[in-house]
Coordinates of C-alpha atoms in Angstrom, one line a residue:
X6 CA 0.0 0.0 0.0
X7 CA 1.6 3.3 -0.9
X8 CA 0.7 7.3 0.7
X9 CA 0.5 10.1 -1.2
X10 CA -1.9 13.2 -1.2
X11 CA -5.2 13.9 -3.4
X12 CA -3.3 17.3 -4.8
X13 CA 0.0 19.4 -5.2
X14 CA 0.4 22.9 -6.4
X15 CA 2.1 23.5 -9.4
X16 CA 5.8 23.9 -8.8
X17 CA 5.1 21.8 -5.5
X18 CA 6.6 18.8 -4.2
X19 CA 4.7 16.0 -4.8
X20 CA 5.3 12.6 -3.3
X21 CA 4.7 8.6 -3.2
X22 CA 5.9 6.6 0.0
X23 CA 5.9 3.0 0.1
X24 CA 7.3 -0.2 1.4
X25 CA 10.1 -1.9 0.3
X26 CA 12.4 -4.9 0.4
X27 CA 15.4 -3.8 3.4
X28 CA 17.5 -7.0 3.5
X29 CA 20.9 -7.3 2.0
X30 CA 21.9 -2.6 1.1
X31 CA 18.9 -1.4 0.3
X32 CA 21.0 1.7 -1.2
X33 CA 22.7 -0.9 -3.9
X34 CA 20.5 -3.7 -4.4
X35 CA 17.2 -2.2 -5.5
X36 CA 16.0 0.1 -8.0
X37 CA 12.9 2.3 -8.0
X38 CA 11.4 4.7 -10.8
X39 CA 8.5 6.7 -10.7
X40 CA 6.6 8.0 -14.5
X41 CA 3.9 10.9 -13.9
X42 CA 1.8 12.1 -16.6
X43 CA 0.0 14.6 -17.4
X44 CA -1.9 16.1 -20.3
X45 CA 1.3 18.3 -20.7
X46 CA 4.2 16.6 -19.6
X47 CA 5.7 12.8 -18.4
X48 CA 8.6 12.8 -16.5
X49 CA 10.1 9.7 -15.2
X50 CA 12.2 9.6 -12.1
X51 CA 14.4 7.5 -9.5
X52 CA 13.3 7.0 -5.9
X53 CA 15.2 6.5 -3.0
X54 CA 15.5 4.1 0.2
X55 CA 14.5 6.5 2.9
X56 CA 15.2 3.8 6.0
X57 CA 13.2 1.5 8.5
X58 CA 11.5 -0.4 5.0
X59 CA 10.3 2.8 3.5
X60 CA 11.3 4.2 -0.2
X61 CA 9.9 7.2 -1.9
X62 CA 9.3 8.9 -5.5
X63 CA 9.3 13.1 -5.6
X64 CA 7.8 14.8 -8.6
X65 CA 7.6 18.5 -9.7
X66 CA 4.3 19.0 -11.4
X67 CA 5.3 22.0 -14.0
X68 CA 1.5 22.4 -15.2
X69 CA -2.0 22.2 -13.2
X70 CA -4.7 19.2 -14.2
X71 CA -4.9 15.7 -13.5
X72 CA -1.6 13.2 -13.4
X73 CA -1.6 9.6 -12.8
X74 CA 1.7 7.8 -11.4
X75 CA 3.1 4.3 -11.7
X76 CA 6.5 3.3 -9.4
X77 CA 8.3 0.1 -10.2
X78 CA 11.3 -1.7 -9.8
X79 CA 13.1 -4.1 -8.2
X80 CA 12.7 -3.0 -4.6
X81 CA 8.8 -4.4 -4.1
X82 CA 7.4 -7.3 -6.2
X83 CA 4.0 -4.7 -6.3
X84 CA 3.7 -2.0 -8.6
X85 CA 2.2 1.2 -7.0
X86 CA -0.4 3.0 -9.3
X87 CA -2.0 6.3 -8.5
X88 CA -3.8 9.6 -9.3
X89 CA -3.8 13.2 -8.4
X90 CA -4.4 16.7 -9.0
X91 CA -2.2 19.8 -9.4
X92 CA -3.7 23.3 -8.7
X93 CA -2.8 26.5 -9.2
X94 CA 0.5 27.8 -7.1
X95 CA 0.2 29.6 -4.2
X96 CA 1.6 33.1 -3.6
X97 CA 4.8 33.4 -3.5
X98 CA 5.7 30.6 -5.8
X99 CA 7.0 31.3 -8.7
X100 CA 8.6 27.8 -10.1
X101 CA 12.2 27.0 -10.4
X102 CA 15.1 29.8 -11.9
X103 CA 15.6 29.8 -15.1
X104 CA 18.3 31.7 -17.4
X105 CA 16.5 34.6 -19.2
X106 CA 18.0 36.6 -22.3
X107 CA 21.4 34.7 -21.8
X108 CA 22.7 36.5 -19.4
X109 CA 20.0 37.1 -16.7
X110 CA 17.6 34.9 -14.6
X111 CA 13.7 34.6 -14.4
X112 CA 11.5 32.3 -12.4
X113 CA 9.3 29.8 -14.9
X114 CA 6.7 31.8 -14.3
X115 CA 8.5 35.2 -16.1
X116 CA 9.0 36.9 -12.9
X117 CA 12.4 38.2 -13.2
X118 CA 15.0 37.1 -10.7
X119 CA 18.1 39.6 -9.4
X120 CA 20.0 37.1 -7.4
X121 CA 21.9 38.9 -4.5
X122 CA 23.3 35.9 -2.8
X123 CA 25.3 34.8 0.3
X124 CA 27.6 31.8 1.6
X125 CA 27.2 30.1 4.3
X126 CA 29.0 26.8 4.1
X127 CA 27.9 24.1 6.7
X128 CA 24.6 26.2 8.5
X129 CA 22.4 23.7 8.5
X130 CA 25.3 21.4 10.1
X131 CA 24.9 23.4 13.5
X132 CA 23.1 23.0 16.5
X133 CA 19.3 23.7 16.1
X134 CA 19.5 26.9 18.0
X135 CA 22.0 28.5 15.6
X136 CA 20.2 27.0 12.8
X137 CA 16.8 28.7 13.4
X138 CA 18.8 32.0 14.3
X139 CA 20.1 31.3 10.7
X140 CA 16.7 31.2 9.2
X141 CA 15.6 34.4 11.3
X142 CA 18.9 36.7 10.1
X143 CA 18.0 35.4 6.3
X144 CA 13.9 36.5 6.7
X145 CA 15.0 39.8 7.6
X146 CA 17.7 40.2 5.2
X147 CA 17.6 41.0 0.7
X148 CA 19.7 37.4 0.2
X149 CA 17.4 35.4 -2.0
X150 CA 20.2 32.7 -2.3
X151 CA 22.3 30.8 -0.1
X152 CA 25.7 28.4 -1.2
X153 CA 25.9 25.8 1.3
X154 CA 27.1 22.1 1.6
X155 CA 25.7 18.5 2.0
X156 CA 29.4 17.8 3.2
X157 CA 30.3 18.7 6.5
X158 CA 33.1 21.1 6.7
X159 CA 37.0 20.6 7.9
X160 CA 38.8 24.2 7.6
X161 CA 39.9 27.1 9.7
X162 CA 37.2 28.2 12.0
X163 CA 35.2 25.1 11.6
X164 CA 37.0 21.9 13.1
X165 CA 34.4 20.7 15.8
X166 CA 31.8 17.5 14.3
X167 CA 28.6 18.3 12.5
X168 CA 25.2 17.9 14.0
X169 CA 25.3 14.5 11.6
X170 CA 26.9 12.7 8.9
X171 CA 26.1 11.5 5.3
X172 CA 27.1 7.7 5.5
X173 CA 26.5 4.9 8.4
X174 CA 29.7 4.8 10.4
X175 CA 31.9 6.7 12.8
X176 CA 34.4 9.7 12.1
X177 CA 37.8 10.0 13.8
X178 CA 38.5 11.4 17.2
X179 CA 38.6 15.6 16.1
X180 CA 40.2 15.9 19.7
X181 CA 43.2 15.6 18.2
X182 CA 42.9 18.4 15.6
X183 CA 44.3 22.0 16.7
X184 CA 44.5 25.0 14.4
X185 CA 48.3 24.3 13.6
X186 CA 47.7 21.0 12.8
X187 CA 44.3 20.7 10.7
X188 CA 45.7 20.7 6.9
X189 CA 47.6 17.6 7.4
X190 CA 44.4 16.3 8.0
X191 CA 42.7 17.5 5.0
X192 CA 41.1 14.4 2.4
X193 CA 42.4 11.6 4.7
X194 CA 40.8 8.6 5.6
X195 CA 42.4 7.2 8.6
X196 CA 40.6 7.2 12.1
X197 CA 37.2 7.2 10.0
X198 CA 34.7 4.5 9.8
X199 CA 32.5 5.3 7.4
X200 CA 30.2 3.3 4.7
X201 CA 30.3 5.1 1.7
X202 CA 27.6 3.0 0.5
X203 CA 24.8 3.1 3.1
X204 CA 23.5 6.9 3.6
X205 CA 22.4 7.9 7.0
X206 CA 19.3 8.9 5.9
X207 CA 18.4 11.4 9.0
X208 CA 21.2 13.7 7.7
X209 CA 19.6 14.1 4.4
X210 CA 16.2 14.3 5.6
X211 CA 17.6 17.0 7.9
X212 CA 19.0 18.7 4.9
X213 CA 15.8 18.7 2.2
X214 CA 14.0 20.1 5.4
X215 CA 16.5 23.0 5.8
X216 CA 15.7 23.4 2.2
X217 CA 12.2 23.3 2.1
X218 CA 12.8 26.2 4.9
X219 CA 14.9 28.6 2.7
X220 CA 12.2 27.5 -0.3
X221 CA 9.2 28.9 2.3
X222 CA 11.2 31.9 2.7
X223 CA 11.9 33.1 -1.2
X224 CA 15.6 31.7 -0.9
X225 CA 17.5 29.7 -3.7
X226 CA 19.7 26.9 -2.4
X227 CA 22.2 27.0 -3.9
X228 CA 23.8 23.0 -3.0
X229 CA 27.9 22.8 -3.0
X230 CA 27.7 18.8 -3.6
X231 CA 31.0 18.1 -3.6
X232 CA 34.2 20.3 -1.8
X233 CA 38.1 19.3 -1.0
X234 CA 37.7 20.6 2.8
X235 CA 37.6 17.0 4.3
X236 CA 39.1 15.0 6.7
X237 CA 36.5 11.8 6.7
X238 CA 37.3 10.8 3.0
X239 CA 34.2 12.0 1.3
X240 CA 36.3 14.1 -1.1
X241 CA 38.1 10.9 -2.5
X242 CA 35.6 8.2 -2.4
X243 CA 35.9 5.7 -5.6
X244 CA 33.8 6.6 -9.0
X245 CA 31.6 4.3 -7.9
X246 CA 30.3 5.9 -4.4
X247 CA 30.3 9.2 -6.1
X248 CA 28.2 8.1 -8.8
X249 CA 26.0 6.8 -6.1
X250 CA 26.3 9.8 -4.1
X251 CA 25.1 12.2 -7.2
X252 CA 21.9 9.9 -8.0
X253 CA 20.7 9.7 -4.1
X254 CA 21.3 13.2 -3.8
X255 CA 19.3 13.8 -7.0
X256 CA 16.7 11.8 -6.5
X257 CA 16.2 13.1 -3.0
X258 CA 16.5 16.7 -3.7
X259 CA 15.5 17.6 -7.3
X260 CA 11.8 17.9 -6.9
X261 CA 12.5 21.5 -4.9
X262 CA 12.0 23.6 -7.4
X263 CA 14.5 26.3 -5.4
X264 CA 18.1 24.0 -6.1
X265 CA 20.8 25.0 -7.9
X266 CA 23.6 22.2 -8.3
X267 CA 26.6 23.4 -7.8
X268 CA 29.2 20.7 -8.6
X269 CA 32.1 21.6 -6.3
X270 CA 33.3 24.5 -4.2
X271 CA 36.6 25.3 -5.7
X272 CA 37.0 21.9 -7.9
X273 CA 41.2 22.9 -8.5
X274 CA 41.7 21.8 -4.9
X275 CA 40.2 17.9 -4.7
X276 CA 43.8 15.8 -5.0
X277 CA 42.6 12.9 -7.1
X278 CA 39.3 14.2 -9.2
X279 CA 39.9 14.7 -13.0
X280 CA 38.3 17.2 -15.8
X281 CA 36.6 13.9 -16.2
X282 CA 35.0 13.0 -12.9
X283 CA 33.4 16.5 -13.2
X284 CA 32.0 15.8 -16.2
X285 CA 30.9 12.3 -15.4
X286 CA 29.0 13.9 -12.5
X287 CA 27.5 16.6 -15.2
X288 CA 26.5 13.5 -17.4
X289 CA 24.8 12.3 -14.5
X290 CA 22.9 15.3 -13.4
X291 CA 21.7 16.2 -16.9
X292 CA 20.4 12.4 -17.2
X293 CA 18.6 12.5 -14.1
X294 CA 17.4 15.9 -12.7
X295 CA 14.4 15.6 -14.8
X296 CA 13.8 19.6 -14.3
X297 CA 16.8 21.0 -15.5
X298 CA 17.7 22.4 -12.4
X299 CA 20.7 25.7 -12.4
X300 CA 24.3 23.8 -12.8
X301 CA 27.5 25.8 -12.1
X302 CA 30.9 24.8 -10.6
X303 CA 33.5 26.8 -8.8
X304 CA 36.6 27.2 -8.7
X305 CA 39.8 28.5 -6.3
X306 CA 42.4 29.4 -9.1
X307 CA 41.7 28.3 -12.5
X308 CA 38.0 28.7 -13.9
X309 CA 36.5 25.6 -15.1
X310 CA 35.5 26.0 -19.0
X311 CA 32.1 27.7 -18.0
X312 CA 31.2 27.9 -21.6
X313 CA 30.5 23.8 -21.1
X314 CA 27.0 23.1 -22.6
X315 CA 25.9 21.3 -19.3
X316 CA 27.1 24.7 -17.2
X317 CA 23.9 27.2 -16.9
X318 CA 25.7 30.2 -15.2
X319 CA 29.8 31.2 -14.0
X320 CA 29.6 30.4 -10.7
X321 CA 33.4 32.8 -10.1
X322 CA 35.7 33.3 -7.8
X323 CA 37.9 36.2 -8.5
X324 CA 41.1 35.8 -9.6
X325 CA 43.1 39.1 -9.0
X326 CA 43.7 40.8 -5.6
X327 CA 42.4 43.6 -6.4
X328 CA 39.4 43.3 -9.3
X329 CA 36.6 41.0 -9.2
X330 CA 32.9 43.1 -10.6
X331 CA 35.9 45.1 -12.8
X332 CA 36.3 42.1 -15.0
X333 CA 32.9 40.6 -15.4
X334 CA 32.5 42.7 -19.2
X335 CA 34.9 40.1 -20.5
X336 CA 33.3 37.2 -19.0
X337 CA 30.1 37.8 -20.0
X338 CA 31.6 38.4 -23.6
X339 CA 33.8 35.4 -23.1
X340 CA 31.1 32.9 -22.0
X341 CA 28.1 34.3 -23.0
X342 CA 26.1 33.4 -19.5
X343 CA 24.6 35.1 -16.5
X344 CA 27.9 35.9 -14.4
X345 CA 27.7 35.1 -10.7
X346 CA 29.9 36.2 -8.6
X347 CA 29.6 33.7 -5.9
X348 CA 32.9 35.4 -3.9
X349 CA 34.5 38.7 -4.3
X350 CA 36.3 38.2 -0.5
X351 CA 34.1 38.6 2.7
X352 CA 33.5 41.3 4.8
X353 CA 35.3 40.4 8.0
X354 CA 38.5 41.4 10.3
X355 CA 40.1 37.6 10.0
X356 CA 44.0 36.9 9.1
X357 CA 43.2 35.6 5.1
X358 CA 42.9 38.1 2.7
X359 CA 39.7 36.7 1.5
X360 CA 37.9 37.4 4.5
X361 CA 39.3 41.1 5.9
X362 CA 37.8 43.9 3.2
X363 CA 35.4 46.1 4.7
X364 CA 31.8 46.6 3.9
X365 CA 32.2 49.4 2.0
X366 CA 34.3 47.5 -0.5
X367 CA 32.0 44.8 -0.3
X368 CA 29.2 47.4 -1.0
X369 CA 31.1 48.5 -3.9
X370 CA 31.9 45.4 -5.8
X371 CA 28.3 44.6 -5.2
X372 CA 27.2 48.0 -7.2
X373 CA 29.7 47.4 -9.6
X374 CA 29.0 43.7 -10.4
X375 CA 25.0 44.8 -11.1
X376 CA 25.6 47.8 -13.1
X377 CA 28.6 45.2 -15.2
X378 CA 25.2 43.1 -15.7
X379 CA 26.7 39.9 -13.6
X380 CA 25.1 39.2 -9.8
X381 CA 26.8 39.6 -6.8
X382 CA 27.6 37.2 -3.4
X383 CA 28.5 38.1 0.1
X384 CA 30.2 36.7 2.8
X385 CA 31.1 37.8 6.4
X386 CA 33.6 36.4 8.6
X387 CA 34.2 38.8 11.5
X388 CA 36.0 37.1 14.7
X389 CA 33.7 37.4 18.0
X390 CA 34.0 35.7 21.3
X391 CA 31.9 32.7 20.4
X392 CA 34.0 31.9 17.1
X393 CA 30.6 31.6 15.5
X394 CA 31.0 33.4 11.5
X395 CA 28.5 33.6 9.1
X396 CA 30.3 32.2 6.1
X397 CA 30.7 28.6 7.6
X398 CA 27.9 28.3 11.1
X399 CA 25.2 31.0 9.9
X400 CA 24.2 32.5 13.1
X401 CA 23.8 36.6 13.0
X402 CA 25.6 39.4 10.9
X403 CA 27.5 41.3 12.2
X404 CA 28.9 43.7 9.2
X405 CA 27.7 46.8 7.3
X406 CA 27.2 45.1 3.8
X407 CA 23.7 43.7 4.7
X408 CA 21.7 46.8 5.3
X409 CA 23.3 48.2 2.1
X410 CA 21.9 45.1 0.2
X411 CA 18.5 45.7 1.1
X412 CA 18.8 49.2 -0.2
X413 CA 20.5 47.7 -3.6
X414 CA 17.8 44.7 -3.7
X415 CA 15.4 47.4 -4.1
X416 CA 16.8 49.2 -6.7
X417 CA 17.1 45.7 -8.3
X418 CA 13.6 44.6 -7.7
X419 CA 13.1 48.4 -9.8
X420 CA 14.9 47.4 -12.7
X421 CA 13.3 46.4 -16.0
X422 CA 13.5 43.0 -16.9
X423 CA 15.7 41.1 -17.9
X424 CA 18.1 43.1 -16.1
X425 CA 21.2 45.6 -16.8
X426 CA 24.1 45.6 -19.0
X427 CA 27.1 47.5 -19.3
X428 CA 27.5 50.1 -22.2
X429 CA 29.8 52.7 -23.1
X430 CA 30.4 55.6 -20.2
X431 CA 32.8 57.6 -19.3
X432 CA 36.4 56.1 -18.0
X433 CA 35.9 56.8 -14.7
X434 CA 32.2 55.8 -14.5
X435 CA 30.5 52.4 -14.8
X436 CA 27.4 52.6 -17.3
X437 CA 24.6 50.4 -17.4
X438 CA 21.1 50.3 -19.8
X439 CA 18.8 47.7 -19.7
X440 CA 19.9 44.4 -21.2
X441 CA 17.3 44.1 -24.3
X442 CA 13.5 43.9 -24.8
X443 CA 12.9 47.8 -23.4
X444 CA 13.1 50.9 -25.6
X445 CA 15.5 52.9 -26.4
X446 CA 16.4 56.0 -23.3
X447 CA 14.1 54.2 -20.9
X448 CA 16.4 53.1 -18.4
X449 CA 20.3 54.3 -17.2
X450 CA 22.4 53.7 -14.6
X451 CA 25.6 55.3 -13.6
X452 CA 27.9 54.2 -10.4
X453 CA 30.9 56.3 -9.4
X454 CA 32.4 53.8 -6.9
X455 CA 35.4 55.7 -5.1
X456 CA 35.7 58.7 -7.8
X457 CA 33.7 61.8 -6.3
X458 CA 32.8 64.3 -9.3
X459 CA 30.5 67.4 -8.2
X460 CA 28.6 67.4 -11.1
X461 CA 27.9 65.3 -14.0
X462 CA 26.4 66.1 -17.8
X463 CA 24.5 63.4 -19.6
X464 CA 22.8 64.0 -23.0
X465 CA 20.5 61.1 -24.7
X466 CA 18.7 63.4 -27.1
X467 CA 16.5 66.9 -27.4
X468 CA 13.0 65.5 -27.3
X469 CA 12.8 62.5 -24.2
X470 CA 11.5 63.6 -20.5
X471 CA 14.2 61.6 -18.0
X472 CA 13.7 62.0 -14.3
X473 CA 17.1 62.0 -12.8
X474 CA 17.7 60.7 -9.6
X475 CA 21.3 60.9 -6.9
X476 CA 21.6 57.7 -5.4
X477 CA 24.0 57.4 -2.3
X478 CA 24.5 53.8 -2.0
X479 CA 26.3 54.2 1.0
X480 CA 23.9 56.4 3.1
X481 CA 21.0 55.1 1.1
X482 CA 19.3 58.0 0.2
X483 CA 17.0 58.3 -3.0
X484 CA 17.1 62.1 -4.2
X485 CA 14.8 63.1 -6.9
X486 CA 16.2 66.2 -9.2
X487 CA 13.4 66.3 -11.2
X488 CA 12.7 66.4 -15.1
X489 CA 15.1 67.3 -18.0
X490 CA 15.1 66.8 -21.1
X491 CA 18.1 67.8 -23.7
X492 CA 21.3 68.5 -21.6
X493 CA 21.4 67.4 -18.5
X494 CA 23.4 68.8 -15.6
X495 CA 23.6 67.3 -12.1
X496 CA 25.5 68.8 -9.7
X497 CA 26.7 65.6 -6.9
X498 CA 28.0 65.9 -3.1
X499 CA 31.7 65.2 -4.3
X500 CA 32.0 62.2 -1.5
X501 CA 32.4 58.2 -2.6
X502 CA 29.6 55.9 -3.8
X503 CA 27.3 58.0 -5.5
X504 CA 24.9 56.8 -8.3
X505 CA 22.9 58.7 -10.9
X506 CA 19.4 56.6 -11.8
X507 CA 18.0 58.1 -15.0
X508 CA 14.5 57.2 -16.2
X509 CA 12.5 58.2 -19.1
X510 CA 9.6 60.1 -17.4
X511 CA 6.0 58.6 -16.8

């Protein structure tokens, strides 16, 4: 006999549980597929062993009507038949990300999507106190995307066990870890006892909950499957357990409409994965992520080819000391994708040079990035008494970034879809119009990041209205100068981070 409900919403998580054979690894031994059809679509899909006898089929509905369902395979002699109804979604839900006019996002729906994301590696890996103080700092913040791990975590500022781990078995004693000694540690084996073929299923049930959280909330997770900061072997398990890994994780997980695969937090640093692992996994995600989920990968050094057919978006880390928004012009020529900048260094007082710039810089290459037309990611990791930072526990901010973020989130959220892209300016200015499907002198941007002109003249042509606003992205003041038309002077404050919005009038 198998559960499931009389009706799903559209874009909603609809899903089949019944019993199972458990003897023998119920992880290896059976298989389990689930076909739902609909007047508009049939999708077919793997299941998963979810413990104590108990497997399960999840399906995304991606139109409204009636479905029917069959499941079958090898782990029950029955075959489980079924039929249901999708509605109309609810508020709020606007389907999975999609790219939009190459370089931009939009929800399925059409709703346009400005990601303004954050990282905060192993949050959902903490005790359930900081978690839920997680979840509160994100409600009241602009992040509509979080990176984070299935993986626990072994790197500076995070050597202590996770709440739970992915596989049956025991890890090694971390007692004997100290902060001088923890790289030597990194990727090994010894002193664990782990199964890397029978998954602890209360870790990933823990995980699509924290999930199904961020989705309730708006938020895009964003899921770092695989990362080189290890010291219980995960990172070099055999081809085969990965391949394993990638199809429980997908069959699990895929039917959220708000994941993003990303295939590896900085994929340059894993000692013994090829060019070819990662596009084994890639084979592997395309194959079975029947929705086409976001793909990216990320790297420390090197980029990854991200003009790869099975890549959606540059997930980047910056390169160069100094620029990161300053070069996204030639990636987006280069790869012709939505840009990401998923870290630009964190705001944060710590010893690495990733994590010390202020939050004014941090503000800055934010502004930048959006007005370059590519997306921008924060991070904080400012030391404090309890050694709790928001780029690896969650917790709450401390910095001056976030409050700036909600001011640029609404300037964003003001933009005309698809979003911006950069065009010719001034040297010392970055100039951004709307990327395509607008008319001509409707929309302009102008960010003066640390140059401080008292006035500015623009001139578009003799016969269009523009209100012209002064934006101070710092102070976050919105002042309107009125209506012009021909040339156009504006005087500015001479200070840092000013912005000039220029609209064609109502």
């Amino acid at each position: 006999m198998c559960k499931y409900q009389e009706s799903v919403e559209k874009w909603g998580i609809f899903e089949v549980e019944m019993p199972g054979k458990s003897d023998g690894n119920p992880f290896t031994d059976y298989t389990i597929q689930g076909t739902f059809c609909g007047k508009e679509e049939t999708k077919t899909v793997d299941g998963f062993y979810d413990g104590d006898g108990i497997y399960r089929v999840r399906f995304m509905p991606s139109f409204t009507g009636d479905y029917t369902f069959t499941v079958q395979g090898s782990f029950s002699d029955e075959v489980f038949t079924g039929k249901f109804q999708v509605t109309e979604p609810s508020e709020g839900n606007h389907g999975p990300v999609r790219v939009s006019y190459t370089y931009h996002f939009a929800y399925e729906d059409g709703t346009p999507y400005y990601s303004i994301g954050t990282t905060c590696y192993v949050w959902e890996l903490q005790s359930e106190e900081l978690q839920e103080k997680t979840l509160e700092t994100l409600k009241e913040n602009a992040f509509n995307k979080i990176r984070f791990c299935i993986f626990p975590k072994h790197y500076v500022y995070n050597f202590h066990d996770p709440i739970s781990f992915p596989y049956e078995g025991t890890p090694m004693d971390c007692s004997v870890l100290t902060r001088e000694n923890f790289m030597q540690y990194t990727g090994r084996k010894e002193g664990n006892d782990f199964d890397y073929t029978r998954f602890n299923v209360k870790h990933f049930q823990h995980i699509e909950k924290r999930v199904k959280d961020l989705m309730e909330l708006g938020i895009e997770a964003d899921l770092i499957v695989m990362h080189p900061y290890d010291r219980w072997g995960f990172s070099q398990m055999s081809k085969e357990c990965d391949d394993l890994y990638w199809k429980y994780v997908i069959a699990r997980l895929s039917a959220y409409r708000n994941v993003w695969w990303s295939l590896a937090n900085e994929y340059d640093l894993f000692p013994t994965k090829t060019t070819e692992d990662w596009e084994r996994y890639a084979r592997i995600i395309c194959e079975k992520d029947a929705y086409s989920h976001l793909r990216s990968i990320h790297n420390c050094g090197p980029f990854y080819d991200h003009s790869r057919p099975w890549i959606t978006h540059c997930s980047i880390q910056r390169q160069d000391l100094y620029k990161s928004a300053e070069l996204v012009n030639e990636w987006r020529e280069r790869y012709r994708k939505p840009v990401v900048l998923d870290e630009i260094a964190y705001e944060g007082n710590i010893e690495h040079g990733w994590g010390n710039i202020s939050g004014q810089e941090l503000t800055r290459r934010f502004w930048e990035a959006f007005c370059r037309g590519a997306y921008p990611g924060h991070g904080e990791t400012y030391m404090n008494e309890d050694g709790i930072l928001w780029w690896s526990h969650g917790g709450t901010l401390h910095g001056e970034s976030p409050e700036r973020f909600k001011f640029l989130k609404k300037i964003m959220d003001e933009t005309p879809e698809p979003g911006l892209r950069p065009m010719q300016g001034m040297w010392d200015e970055v100039a951004a119009t709307v990327d395509t499907m607008v008319p001509v002198h409707a929309y302009y941007l102008f960010y003066y990041s640390f140059m401080r002109p008292s006035f500015r003249e623009y001139y578009f042509d003799d016969t269009t209205e523009f209100t012209v606003e002064v934006i101070d992205t710092w102070n976050m003041t919105i002042e309107n100068r009125g209506t012009f038309k021909g040339r156009i002077h504006v005087d500015l404050p001479g200070r840092e981070y000013m912005a000039v919005r220029i609209r064609k009038a109502e």
